[in-house]
Short mmCIF file of N, CA and C in Angstrom, two decimals:
data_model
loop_
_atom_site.label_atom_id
_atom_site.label_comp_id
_atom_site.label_asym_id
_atom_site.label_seq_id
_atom_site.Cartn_x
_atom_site.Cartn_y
_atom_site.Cartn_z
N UNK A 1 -44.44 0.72 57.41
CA UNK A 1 -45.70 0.09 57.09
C UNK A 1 -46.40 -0.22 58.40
N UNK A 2 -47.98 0.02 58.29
CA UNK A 2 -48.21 -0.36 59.69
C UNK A 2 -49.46 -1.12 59.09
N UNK A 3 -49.42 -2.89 59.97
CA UNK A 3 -50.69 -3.56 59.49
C UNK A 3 -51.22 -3.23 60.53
N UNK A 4 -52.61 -2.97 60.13
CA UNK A 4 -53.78 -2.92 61.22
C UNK A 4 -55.07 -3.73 60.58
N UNK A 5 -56.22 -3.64 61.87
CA UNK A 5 -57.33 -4.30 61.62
C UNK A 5 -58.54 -2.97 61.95
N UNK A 6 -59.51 -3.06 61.25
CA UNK A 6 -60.03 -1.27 61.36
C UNK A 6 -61.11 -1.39 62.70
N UNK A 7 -60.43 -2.85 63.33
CA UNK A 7 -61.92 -2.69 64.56
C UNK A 7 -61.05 -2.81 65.65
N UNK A 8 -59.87 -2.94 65.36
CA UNK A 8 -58.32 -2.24 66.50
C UNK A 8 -58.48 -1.54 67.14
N UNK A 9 -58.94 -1.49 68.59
CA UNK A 9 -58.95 0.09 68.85
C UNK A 9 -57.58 0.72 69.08
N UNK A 10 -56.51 0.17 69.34
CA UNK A 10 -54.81 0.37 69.31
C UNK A 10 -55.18 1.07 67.89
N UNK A 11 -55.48 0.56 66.90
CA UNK A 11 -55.43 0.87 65.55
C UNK A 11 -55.73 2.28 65.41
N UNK A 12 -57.19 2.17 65.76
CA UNK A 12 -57.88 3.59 65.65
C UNK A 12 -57.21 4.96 66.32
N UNK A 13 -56.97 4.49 67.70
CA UNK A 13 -56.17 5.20 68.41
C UNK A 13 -55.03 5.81 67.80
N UNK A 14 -53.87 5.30 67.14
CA UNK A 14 -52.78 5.26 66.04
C UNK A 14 -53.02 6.01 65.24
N UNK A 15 -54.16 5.90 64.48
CA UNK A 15 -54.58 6.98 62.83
C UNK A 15 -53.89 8.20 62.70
N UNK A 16 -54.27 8.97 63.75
CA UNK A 16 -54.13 10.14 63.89
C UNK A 16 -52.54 10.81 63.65
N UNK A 17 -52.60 10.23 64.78
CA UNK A 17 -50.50 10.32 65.03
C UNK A 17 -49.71 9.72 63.63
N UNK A 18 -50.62 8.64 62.78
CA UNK A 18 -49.87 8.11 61.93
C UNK A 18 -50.39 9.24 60.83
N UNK A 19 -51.54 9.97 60.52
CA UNK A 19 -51.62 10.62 60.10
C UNK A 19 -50.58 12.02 59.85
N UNK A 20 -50.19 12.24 60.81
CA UNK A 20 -49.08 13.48 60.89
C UNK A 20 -47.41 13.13 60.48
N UNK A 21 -47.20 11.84 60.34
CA UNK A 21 -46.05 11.57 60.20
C UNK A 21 -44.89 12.21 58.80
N UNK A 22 -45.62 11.98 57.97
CA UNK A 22 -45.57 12.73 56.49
C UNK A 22 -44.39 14.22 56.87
N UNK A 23 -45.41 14.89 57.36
CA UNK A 23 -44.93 16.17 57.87
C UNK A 23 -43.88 16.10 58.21
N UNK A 24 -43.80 15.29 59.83
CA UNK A 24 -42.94 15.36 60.49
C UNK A 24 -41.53 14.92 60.63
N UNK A 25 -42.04 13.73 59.35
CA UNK A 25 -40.55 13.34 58.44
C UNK A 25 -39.80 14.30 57.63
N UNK A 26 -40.65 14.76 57.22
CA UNK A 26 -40.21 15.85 55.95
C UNK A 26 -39.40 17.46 56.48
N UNK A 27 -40.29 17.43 57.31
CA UNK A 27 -39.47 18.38 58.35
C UNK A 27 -38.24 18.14 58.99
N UNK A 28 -37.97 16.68 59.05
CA UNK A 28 -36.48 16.20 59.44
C UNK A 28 -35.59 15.89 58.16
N UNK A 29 -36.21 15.93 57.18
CA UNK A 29 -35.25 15.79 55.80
C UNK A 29 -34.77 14.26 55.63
N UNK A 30 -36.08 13.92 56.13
CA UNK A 30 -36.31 11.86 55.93
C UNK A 30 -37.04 11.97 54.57
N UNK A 31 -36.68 10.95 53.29
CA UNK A 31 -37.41 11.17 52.40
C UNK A 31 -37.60 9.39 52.55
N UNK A 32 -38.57 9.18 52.80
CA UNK A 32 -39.44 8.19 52.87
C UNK A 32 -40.94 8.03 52.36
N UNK A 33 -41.30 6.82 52.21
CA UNK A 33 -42.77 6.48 52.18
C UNK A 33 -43.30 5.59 53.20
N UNK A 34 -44.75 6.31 53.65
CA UNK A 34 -45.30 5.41 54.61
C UNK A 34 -46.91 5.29 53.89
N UNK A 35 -47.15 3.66 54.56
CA UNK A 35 -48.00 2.56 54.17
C UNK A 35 -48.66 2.32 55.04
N UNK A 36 -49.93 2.17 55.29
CA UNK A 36 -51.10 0.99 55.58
C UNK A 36 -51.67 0.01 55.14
N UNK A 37 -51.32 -0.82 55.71
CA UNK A 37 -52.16 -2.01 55.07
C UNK A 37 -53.31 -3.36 56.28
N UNK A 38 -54.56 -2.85 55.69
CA UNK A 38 -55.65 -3.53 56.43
C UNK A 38 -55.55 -4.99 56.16
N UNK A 39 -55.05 -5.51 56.98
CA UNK A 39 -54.53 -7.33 57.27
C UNK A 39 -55.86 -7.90 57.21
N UNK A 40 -57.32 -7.01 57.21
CA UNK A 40 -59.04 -7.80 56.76
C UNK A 40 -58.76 -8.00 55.65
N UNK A 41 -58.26 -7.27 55.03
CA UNK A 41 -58.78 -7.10 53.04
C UNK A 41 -57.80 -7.83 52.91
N UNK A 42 -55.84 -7.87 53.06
CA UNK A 42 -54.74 -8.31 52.62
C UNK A 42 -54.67 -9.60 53.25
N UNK A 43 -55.00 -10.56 53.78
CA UNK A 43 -54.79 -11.37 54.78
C UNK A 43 -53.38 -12.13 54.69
N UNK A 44 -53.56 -12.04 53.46
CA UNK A 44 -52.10 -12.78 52.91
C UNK A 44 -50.70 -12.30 53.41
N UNK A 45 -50.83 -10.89 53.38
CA UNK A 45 -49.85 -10.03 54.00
C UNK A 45 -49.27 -10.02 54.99
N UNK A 46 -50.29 -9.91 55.44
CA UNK A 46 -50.26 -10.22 57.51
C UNK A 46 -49.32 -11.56 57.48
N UNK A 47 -49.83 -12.81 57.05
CA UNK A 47 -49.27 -14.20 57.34
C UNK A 47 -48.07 -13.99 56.63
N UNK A 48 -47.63 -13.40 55.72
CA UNK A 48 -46.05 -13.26 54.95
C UNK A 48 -45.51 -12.72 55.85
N UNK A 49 -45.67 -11.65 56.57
CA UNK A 49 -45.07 -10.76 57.03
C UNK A 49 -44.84 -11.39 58.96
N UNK A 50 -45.76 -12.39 59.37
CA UNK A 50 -45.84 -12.74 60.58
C UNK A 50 -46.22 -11.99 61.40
N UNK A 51 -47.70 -11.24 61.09
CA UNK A 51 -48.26 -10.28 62.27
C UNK A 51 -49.11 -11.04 63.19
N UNK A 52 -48.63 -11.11 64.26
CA UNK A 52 -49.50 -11.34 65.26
C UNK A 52 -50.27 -10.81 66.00
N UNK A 53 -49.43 -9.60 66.20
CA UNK A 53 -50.36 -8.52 67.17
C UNK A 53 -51.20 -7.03 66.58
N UNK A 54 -51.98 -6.10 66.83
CA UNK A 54 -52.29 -5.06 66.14
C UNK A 54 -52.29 -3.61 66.91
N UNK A 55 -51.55 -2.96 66.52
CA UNK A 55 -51.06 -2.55 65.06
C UNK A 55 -49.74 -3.02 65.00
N UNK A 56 -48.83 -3.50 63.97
CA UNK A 56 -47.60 -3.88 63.38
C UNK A 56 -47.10 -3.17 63.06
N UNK A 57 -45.61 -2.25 63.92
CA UNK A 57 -45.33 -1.50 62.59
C UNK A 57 -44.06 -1.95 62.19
N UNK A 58 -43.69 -1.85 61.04
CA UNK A 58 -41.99 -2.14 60.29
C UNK A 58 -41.84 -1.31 59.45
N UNK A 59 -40.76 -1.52 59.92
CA UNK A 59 -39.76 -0.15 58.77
C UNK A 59 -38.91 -0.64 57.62
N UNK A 60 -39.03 -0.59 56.91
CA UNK A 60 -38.29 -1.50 55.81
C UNK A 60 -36.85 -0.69 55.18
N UNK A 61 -36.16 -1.00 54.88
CA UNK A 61 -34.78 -0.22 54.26
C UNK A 61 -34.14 -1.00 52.95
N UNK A 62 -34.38 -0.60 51.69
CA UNK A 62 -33.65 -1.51 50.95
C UNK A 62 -34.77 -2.91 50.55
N UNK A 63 -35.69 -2.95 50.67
CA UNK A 63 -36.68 -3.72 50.47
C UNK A 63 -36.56 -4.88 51.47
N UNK A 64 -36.07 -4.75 52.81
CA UNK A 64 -35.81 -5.92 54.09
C UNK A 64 -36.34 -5.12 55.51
N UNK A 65 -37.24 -5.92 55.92
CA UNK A 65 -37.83 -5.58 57.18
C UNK A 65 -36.33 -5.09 58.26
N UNK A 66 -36.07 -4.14 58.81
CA UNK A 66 -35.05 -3.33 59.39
C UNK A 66 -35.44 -2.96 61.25
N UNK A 67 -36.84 -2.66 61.23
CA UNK A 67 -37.04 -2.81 62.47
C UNK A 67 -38.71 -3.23 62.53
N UNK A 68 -39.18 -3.68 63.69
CA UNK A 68 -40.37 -3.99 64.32
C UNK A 68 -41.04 -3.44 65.56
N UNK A 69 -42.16 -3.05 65.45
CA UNK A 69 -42.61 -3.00 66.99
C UNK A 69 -44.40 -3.15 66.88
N UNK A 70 -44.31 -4.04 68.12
CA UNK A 70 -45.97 -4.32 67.76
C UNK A 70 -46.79 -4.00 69.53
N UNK A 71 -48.02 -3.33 68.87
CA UNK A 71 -48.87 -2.53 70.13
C UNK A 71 -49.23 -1.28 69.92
N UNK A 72 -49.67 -1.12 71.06
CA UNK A 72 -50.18 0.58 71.17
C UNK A 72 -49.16 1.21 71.23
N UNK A 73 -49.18 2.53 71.05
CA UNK A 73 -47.95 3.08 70.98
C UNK A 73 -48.44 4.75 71.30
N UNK A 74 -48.12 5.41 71.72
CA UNK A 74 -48.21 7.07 72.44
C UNK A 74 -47.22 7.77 70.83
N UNK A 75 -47.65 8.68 70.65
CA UNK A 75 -47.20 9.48 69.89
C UNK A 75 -45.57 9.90 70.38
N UNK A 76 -45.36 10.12 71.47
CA UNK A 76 -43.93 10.27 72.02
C UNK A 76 -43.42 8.79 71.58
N UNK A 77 -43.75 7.88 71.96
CA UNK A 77 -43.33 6.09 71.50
C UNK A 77 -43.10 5.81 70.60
N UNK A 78 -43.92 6.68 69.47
CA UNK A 78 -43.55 6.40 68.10
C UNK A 78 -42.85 7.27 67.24
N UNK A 79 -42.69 8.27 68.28
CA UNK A 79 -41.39 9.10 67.74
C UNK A 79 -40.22 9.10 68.06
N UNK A 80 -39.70 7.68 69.18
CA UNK A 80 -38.79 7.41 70.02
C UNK A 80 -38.46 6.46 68.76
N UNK A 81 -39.55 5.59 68.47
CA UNK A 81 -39.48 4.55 67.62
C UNK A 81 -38.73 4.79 66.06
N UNK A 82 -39.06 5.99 65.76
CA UNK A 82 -39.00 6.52 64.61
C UNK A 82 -37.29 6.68 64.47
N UNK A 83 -37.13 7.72 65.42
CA UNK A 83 -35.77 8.58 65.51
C UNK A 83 -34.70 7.48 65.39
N UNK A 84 -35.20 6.10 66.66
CA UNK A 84 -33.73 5.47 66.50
C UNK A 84 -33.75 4.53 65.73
N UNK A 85 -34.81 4.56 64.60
CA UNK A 85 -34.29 3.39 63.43
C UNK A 85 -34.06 4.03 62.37
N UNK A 86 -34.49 5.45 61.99
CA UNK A 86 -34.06 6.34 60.42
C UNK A 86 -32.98 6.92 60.93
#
């Protein structure tokens, strides 16, 4: 799940790369679902979840937050990110 805010530019920056992920899971034989959720519209979310910074991402396993990482992130970063928590 990744919270963002849509005037993020970390955020905006992110889209893209988060855009391709789908693929690039599926191509590794990860059967997962991935989420966005805009912490403007959800606000509630954000404060359940304790986002402070933007973009948020967590990985959930089993319905329990499993890992965290919050910031900008390089497409290599978030595939570093990816690999060693699935």
């Amino acid at each position: 799940m990744e919270f963002y805010a849509p005037w993020c530019p970390f955020c905006q920056r992110l889209e893209p790369i988060w855009n391709e992920l789908p693929n690039r899971l599926k191509e590794k034989g990860v059967d997962t679902k991935i989420a966005r959720m805009n912490v403007d519209t959800y606000v509630d979310y954000g404060e359940r979840f304790g986002v402070t910074g933007f973009p948020t991402l967590m990985l959930f396993k089993n319905g329990n937050v499993d890992a965290t990482k919050v910031g900008a992130l390089s497409k290599s970063q978030l595939a570093a990110f990816l690999d060693s928590n699935l």
